XYZ file of C-alpha atoms in Angstrom:
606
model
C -2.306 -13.914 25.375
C 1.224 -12.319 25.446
C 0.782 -8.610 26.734
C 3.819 -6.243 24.922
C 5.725 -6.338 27.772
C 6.483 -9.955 28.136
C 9.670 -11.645 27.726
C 11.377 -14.678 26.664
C 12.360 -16.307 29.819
C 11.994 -16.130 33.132
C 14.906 -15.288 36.025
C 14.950 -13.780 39.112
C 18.839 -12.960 38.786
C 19.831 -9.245 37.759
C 20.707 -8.516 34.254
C 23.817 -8.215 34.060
C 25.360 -5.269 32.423
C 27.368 -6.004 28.996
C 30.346 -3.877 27.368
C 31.758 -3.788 23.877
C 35.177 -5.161 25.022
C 37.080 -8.049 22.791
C 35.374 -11.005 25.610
C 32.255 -10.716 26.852
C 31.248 -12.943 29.410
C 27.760 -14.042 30.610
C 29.038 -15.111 33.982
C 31.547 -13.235 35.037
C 32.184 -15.768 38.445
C 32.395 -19.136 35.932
C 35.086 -19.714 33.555
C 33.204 -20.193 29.978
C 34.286 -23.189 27.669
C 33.780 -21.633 24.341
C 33.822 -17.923 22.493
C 31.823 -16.955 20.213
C 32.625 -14.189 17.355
C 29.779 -12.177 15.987
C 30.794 -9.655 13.241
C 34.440 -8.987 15.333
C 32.609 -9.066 18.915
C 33.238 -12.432 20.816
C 30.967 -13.613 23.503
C 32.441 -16.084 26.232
C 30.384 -18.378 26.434
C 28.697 -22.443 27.953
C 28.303 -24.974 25.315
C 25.849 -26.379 27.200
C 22.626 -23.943 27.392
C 23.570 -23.021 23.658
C 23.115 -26.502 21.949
C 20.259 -27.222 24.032
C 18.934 -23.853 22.744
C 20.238 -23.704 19.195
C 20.374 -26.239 16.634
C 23.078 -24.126 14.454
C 25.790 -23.872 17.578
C 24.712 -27.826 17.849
C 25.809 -28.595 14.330
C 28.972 -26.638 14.420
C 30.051 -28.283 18.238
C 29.336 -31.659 16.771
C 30.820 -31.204 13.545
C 33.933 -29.923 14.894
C 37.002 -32.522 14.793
C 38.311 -30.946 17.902
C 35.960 -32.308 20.690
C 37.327 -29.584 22.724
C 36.732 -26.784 20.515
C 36.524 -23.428 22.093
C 36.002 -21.193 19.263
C 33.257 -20.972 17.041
C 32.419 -17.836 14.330
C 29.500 -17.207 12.684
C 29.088 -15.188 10.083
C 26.195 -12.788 8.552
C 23.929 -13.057 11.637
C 20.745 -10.909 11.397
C 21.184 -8.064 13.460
C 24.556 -8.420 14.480
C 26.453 -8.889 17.966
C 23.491 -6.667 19.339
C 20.654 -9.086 18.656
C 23.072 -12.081 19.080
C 23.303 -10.445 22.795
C 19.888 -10.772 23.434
C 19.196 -14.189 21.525
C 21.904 -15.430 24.110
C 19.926 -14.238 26.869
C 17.405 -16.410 26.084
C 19.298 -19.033 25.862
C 20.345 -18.462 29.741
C 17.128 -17.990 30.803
C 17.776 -14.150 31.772
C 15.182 -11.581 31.516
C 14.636 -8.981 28.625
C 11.763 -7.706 26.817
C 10.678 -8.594 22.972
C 9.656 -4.881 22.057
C 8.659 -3.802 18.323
C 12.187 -2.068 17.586
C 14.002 -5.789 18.190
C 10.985 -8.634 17.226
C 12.025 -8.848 13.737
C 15.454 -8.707 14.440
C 15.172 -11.678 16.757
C 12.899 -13.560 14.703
C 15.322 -12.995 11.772
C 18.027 -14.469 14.217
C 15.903 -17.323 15.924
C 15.164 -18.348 12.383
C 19.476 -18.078 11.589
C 20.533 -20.264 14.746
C 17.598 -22.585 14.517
C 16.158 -22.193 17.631
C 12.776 -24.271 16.383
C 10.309 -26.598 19.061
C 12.317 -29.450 18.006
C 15.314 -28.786 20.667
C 13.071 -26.903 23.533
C 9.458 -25.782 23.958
C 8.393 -22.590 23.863
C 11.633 -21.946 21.940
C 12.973 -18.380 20.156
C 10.847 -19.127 17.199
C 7.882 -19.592 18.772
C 8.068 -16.821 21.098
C 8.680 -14.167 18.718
C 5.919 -15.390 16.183
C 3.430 -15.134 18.944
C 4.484 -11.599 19.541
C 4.041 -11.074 16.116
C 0.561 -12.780 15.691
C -0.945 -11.583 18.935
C 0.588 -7.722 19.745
C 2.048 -6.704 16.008
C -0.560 -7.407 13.033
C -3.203 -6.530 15.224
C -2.215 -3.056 15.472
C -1.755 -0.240 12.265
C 1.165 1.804 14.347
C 3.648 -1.496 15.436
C 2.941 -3.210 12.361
C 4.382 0.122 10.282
C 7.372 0.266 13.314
C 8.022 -3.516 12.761
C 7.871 -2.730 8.970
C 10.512 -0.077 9.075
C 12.697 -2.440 11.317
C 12.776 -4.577 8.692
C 14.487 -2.501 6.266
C 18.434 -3.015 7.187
C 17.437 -6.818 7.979
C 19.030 -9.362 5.188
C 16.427 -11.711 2.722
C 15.915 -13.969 5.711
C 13.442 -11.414 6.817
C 11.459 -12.210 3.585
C 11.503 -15.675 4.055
C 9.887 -15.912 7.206
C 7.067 -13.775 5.963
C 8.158 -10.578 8.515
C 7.152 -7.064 5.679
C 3.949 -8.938 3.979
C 2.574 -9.780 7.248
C 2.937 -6.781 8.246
C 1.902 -4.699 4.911
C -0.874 -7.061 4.973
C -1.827 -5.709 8.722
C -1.508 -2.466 8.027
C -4.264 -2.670 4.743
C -6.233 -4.336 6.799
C -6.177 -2.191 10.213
C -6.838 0.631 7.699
C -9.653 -0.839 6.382
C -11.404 -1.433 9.847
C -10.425 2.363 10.625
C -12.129 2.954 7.549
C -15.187 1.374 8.512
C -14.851 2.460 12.313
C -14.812 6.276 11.137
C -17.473 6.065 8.561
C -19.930 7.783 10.811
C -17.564 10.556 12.201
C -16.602 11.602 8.372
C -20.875 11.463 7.363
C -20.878 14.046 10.204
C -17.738 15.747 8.829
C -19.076 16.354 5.790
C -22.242 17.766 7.078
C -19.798 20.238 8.846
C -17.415 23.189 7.224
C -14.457 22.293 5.478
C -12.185 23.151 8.485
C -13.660 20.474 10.028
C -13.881 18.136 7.228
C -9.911 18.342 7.111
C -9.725 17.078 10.278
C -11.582 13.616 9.364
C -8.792 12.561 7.284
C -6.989 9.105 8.459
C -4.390 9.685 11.455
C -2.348 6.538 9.880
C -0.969 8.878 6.762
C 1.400 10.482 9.037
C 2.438 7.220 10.347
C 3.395 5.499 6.287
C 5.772 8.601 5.721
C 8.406 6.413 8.115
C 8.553 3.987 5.704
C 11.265 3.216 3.030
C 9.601 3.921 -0.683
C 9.352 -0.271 -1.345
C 7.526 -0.919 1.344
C 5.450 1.894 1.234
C 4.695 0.540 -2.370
C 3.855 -2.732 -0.879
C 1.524 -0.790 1.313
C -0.206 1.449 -0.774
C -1.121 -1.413 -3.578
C -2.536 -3.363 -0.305
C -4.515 -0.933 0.590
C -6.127 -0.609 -3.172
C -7.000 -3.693 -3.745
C -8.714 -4.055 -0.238
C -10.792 -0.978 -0.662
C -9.579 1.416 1.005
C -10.867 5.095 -0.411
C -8.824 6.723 -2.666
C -9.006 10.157 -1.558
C -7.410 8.382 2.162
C -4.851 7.064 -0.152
C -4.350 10.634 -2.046
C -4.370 11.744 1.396
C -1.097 9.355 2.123
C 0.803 10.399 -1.209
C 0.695 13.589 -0.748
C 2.253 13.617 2.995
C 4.869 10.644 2.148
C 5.728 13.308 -1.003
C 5.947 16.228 1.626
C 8.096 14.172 4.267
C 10.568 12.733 1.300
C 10.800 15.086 -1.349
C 13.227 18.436 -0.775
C 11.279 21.315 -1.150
C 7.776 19.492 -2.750
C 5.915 21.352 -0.050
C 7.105 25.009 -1.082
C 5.408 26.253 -4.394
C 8.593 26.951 -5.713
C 8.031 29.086 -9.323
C 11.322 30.541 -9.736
C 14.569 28.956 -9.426
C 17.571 31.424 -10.552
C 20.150 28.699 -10.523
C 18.186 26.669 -12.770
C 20.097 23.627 -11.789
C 19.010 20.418 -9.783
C 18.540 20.441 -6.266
C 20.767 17.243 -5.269
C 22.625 15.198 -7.211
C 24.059 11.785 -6.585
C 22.390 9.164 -4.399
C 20.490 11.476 -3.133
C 18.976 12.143 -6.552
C 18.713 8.799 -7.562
C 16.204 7.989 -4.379
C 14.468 11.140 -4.814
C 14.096 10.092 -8.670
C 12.999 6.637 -7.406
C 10.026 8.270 -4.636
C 8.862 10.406 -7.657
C 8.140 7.690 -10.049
C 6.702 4.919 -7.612
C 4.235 8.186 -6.163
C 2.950 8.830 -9.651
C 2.566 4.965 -10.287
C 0.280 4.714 -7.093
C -1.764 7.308 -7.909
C -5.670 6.595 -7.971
C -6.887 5.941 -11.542
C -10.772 6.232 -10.082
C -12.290 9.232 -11.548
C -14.053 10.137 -8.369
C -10.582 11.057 -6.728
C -9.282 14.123 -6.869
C -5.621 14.559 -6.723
C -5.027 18.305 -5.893
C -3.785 20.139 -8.612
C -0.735 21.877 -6.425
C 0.348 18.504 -5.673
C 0.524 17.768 -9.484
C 2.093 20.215 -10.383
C 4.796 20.131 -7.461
C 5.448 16.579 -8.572
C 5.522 17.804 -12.227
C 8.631 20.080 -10.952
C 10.291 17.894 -9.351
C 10.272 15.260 -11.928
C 11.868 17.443 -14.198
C 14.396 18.152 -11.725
C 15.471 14.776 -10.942
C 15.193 13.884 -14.923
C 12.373 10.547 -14.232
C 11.040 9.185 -16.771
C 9.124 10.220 -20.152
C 6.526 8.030 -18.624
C 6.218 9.499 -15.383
C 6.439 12.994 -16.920
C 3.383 12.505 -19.056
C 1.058 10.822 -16.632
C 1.373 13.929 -15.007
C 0.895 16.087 -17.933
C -2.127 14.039 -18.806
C -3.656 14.246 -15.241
C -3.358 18.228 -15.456
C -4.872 18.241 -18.533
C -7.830 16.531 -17.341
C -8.720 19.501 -15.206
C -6.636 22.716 -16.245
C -9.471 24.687 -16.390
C -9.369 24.661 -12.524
C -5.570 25.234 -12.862
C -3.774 28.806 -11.464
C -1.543 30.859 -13.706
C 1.408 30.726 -11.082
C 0.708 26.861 -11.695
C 2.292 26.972 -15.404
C 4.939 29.029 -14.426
C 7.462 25.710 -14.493
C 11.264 26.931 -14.348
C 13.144 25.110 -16.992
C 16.338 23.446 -16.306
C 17.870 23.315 -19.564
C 20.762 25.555 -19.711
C 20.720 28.274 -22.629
C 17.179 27.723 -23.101
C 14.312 29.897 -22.013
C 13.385 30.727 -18.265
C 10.177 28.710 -17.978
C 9.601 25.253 -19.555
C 7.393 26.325 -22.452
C 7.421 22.706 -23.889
C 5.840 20.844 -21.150
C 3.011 23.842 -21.122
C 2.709 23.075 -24.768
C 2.358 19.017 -24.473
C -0.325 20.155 -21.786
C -2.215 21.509 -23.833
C -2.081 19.103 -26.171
C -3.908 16.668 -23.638
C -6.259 19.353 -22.756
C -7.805 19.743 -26.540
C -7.320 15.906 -27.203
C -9.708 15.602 -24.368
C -12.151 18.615 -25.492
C -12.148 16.444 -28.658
C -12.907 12.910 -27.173
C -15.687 14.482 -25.061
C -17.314 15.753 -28.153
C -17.299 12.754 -29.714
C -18.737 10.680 -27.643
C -22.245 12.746 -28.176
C -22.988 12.740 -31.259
C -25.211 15.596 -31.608
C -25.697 18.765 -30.856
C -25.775 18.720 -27.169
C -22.474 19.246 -26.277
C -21.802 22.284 -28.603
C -24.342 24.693 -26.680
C -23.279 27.466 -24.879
C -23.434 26.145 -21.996
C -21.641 22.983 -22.222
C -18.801 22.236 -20.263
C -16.529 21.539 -23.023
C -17.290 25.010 -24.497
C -17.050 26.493 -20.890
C -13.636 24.617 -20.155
C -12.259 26.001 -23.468
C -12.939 29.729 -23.029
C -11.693 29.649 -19.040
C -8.172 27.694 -21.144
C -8.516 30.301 -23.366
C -7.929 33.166 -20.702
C -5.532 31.458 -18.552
C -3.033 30.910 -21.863
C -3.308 34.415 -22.760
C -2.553 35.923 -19.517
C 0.494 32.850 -19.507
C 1.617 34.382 -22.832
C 1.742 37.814 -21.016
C 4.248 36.378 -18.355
C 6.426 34.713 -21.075
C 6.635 37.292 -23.318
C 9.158 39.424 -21.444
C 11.409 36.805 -21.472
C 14.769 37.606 -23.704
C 15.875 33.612 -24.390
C 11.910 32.964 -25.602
C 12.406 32.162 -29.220
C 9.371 33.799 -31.808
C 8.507 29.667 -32.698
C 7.639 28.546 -29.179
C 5.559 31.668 -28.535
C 3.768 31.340 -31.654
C 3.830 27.365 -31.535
C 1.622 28.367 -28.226
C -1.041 30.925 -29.526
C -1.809 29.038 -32.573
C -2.073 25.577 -30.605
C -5.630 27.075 -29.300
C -8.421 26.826 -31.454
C -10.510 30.333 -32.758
C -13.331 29.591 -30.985
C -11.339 29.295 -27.335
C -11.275 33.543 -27.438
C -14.092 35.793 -27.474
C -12.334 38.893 -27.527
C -8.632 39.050 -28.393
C -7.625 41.935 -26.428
C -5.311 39.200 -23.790
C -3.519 37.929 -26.612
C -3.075 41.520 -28.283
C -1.636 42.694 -24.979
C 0.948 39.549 -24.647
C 2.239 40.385 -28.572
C 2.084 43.924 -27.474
C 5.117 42.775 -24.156
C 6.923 40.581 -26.611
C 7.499 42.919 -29.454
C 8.832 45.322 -26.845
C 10.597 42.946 -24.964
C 12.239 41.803 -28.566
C 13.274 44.745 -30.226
C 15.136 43.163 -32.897
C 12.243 41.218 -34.502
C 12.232 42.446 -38.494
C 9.013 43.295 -40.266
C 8.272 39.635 -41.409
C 8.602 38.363 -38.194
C 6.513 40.932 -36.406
C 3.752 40.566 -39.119
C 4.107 36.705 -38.813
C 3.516 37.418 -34.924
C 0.360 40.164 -35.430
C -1.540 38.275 -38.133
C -3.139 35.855 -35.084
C -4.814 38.934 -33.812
C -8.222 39.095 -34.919
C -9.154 43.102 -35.289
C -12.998 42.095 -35.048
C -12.388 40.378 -31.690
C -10.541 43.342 -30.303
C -12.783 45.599 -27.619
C -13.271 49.249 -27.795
C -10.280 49.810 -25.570
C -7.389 47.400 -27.693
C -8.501 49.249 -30.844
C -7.465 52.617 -29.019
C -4.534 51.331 -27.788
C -3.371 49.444 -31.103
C -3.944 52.977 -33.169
C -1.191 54.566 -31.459
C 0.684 51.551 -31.130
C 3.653 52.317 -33.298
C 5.344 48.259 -32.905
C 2.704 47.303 -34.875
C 2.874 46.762 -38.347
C 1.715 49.481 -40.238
C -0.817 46.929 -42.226
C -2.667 46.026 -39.171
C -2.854 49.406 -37.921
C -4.789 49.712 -41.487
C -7.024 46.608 -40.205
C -7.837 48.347 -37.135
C -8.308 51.753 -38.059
C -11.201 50.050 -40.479
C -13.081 48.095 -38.782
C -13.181 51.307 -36.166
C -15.435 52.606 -39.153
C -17.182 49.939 -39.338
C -18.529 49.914 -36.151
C -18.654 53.686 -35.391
C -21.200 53.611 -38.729
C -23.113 51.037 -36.878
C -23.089 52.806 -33.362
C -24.584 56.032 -35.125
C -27.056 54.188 -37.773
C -28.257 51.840 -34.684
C -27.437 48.716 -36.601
C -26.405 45.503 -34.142
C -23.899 43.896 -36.175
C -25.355 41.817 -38.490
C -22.734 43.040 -40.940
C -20.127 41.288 -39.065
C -22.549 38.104 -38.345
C -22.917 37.946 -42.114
C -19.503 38.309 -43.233
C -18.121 35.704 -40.777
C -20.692 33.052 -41.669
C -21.507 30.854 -44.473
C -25.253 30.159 -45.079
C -25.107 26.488 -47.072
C -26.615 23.951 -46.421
C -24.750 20.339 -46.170
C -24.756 18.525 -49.146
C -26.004 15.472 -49.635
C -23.304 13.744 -51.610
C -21.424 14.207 -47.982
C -20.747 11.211 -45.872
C -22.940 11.387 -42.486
C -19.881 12.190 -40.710
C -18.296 14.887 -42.612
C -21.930 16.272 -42.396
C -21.713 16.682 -38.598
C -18.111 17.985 -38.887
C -19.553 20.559 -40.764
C -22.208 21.234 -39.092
C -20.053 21.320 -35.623
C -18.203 23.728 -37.079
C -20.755 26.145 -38.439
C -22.333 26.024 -34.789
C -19.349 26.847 -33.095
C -19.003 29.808 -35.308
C -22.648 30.605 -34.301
C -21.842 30.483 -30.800
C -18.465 32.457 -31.334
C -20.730 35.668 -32.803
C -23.281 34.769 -30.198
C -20.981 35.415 -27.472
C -18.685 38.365 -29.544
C -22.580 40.059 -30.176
C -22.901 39.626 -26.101
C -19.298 41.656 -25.759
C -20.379 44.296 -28.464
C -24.159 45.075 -26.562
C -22.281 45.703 -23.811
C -19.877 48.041 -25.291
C -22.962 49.567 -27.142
C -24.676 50.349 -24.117
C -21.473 52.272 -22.820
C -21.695 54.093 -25.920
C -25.490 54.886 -25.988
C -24.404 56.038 -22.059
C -21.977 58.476 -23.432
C -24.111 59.440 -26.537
C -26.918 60.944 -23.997
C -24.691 62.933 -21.949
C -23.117 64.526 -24.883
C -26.333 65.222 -26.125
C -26.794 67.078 -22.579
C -23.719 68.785 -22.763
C -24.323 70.173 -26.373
C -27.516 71.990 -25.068
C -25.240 73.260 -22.151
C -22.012 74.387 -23.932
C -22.760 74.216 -27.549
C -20.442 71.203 -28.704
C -21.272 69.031 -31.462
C -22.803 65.418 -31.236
C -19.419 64.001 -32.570
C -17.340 65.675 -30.497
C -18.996 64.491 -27.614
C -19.312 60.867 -28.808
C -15.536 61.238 -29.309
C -14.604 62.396 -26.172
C -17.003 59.418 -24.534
C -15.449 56.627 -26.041
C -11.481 57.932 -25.425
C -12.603 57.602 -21.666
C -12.393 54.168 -21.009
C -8.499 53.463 -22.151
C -6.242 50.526 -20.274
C -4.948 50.038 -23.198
C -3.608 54.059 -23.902
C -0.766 55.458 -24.765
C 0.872 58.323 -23.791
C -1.510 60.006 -26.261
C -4.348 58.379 -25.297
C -4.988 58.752 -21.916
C -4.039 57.338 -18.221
C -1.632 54.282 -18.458
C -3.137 51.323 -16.976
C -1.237 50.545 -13.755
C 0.633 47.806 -12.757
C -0.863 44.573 -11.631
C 2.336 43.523 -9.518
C 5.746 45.130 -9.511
C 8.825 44.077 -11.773
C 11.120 40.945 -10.525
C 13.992 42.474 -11.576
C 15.105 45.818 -13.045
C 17.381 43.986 -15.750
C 14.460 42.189 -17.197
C 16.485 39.044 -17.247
C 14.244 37.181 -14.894
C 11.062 37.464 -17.306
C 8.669 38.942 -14.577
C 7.123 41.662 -15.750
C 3.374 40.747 -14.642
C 0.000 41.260 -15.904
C 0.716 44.920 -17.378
C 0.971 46.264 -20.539
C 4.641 47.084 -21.859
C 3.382 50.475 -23.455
């Protein structure tokens, strides 16, 4: 065994101390007979201990027509005069230590001067590859620092095998960690998630040294060995966090809308960005956190990678976004002249999101899936919400042109909203925010707004709204009727139910599968008035609530049953006016008092 410490030869003599000047010598009390010149540094130096040593210097004294030839260059040695230095050393018998900063240097060397068994036992060569075999692949932390060495080293360094030895060494050290810990993480996850975060791999702070090839290398090792993709999750996100500018820091706003770096700079961050996405886990069972996703998403778009690379991560956020935060979406966009947040990739989200709603449904053929309950159903409503309250922090925007917000309400489907009063209170903050909208466009705009969907509250608030159109003022003011006749005759809505829903019957000259279209349809209109009779009992309740106590306070003070009912139901108003009660207060203040920045948050504009 070599212990880490050991060197290449043996001698009892001092080092001596060497200095950058033109001549070096060796021996300072005995004349040399021949200099050598190593990238403008020359050594003075003994032919002897050299040719015995080195085949290279061998060749070059024999080949020389000058017998006496005292000057030999060579040129492109690996690791320079410094390494040179030491592989000199060696030759002289003098003592220094093979360490894991300078063993691929001076096996990259050995291997240029030819310093093989064939001119001296227990040559260069041979000592450096046992360092390598017996102290470097069998440990995860000096293969990675032997790895990273290898990075300013020329191709030699590839032919002798130095970075896949060592990537090899490091996928499997991490596998026999992986194994090791198994125990320690089965009582980590019995534990609290504090803890639990504490069991991940100490080697994923040690990869982030590594230059974004060989981490590549690394990384595929490690998958096809086995190692768990959550560890290797674990490792992307810390190499992105130690390599990217500012991927850490949920950055949402960005005033100077401009790229962080430019340059080479960009270029390499461009480069980490892509290979990180390619290396991502496909295994469904890992879970790549969504902040991470989306932080990559930014900075993609910053350093302008690749369509590719842009929609793998659109389509992995898709796969989960209705886990995903509103502050999430809020992407800055970095297209001069156009709006302040990057509407477009939001959109092409989206997109993904109800492509996969669709697949899922398909694959069960029946009736299953379209239950209340079912996830897909669940996942659409919770999209629903989050888009509407997204509208509401777009909408103040100035630069947001009326096609992208309306390209994004009408990309969700009718059954993805309950209630409408979200999406009335986003049109609501861009009709005020965009003054100059002309009848047309502001009916275009209101005519998504479903007056049947809107709560007790929204109606209020959209009677005395005068940016509406007066039409759907009209709609609302009617269907108020409509349902203060059914609060005071008792009746639950069937009205509605039967208005909204066709009662035929498939036909039979239908093909099997336009049957269960139909059919899929019909039942998700069923479980749209299911869930919309759900909103109205509520609100009936309330109203039965305020029906009793006016009855009390007519026996008290002699006011009718009417004026009582009408006084109950003007209580509850977030949506008022200044005629119609308390404004609803803010949610979070204003960004800016120009309204340039867009940031007007979850509050109504009235």
């Amino acid at each position: 065994m070599v212990s880490e410490t050991s060197f290449s030869s043996y001698n009892r003599s001092p080092t001596p101390k060497f200095c950058n000047s033109f001549t070096t010598r060796i021996f300072s009390d005995v004349a040399g007979d021949v200099t050598i010149v190593v990238d403008g540094d020359s050594f003075l130096l003994h032919k002897f201990p050299l040719v015995s040593r080195s085949g290279k210097i061998r060749k070059m004294v024999a080949d020389a027509k000058d017998s006496n030839i005292s000057k030999l260059e060579l040129l492109d040695l690996p690791g320079g005069p410094q390494t040179f230095e030491l592989a000199m050393k060696f030759c002289y018998g003098m003592n220094f230590e093979i360490t894991c900063a300078n063993v691929a240097r001076l096996r990259c060397a050995a291997e240029y001067l030819e310093m093989t068994e064939n001119y001296r036992e227990e040559n260069l060569i041979e000592r450096t590859e046992v360092y390598l075999n017996e102290i470097v692949v069998q440990s995860l932390e000096k293969s990675v620092e032997v790895l990273s060495t290898c990075e300013m080293l020329p191709p030699i360094a590839e032919e002798v095998g130095i970075p896949s030895r060592c990537v090899e060494a490091i996928a499997m050290n991490a596998c026999k960690e992986q194994l090791v810990s198994g125990l320690s993480r089965l009582e980590c996850d019995s534990e609290s998630t504090e803890l639990r975060s504490g069991c991940l791999e100490w080697w994923v702070e040690d990869l982030s040294v590594l230059r974004i090839d060989f981490y590549q290398s690394v990384i595929c090792a490690m998958g096809r060995m086995g190692v768990r993709p959550d560890s290797i999750v674990g490792s992307l996100v810390h190499y992105a966090q130690a390599s990217l500018k500012g991927i850490g820091k949920c950055q949402i706003w960005n005033p100077a809308r401009t790229r962080p770096t430019s340059g080479l700079v960009e270029n390499d961050q461009k480069a980490i960005v892509e290979t990180l996405v390619s290396l991502m886990p496909t295994e469904k069972s890992s879970s790549i956190p969504m902040n991470f996703l989306f932080g990559m998403l930014r900075m993609a778009i910053m350093v302008d990678a690749t369509i590719a690379c842009k929609l793998e991560l659109e389509r992995r956020i898709a796969l989960r976004l209705e886990v995903v935060l509103l502050d999430d979406l809020l992407i800055p966009s970095v297209q001069t002249g156009d709006s302040l947040f990057d509407v477009d990739t939001v959109h092409r989200i989206l997109v993904n999101f109800l492509q996969r709603i669709e697949e899922e449904e398909n694959e069960d053929y029946g009736y299953e899936s379209e239950c209340l309950g079912s996830p897909s159903h669940g996942s659409m409503l919770k999209v629903g919400q989050l888009i509407d309250a997204y509208l509401a922090e777009i909408a103040p925007d100035p630069y947001l042109s009326l096609q992208k917000f309306i390209a994004m309400i009408e990309i969700l489907p009718d059954y993805a909203r309950v209630i409408d009063d979200g999406l009335y209170r986003a049109i609501d903050i861009y009709l005020k925010a965009h003054s100059m909208l002309t009848d047309n466009e502001c009916k275009k705009l209101c005519k998504f707004i479903d007056c049947q969907k809107l709560s007790q509250e929204a109606c209020n608030h959209a009677a005395q709204n005068d940016r509406l159109p007066v039409q759907m003022a009209v709609r609302v003011l009617y269907f108020e009727q409509l349902r203060l006749k059914d609060a005071l005759s008792g009746s639950s809505g069937d009205g509605f139910l039967s208005q909204r829903i066709s009662s035929g019957v498939p036909s039979a000259a239908m093909s099997p599968r336009d049957n269960y279209a139909s059919l899929r349809r019909e039942n998700r209109e069923l479980k749209l008035e299911v869930s919309r009779m759900r909103v109205r009992l509520s609100e009936l309740e309330k109203e039965q609530t305020f029906m009793k106590q006016g009855m009390i306070d007519k026996a008290g003070n002699g006011k009718t049953f009417l004026t009582s009912l009408s006084k109950g139901i003007g209580r509850i108003g977030i949506f008022s006016g200044p005629a119609g009660g308390k404004r609803h207060k803010n949610g979070r203040k204003s960004r800016g008092a120009d309204g340039k920045t867009g940031r007007s948050r979850r509050h109504s504009v009235s």
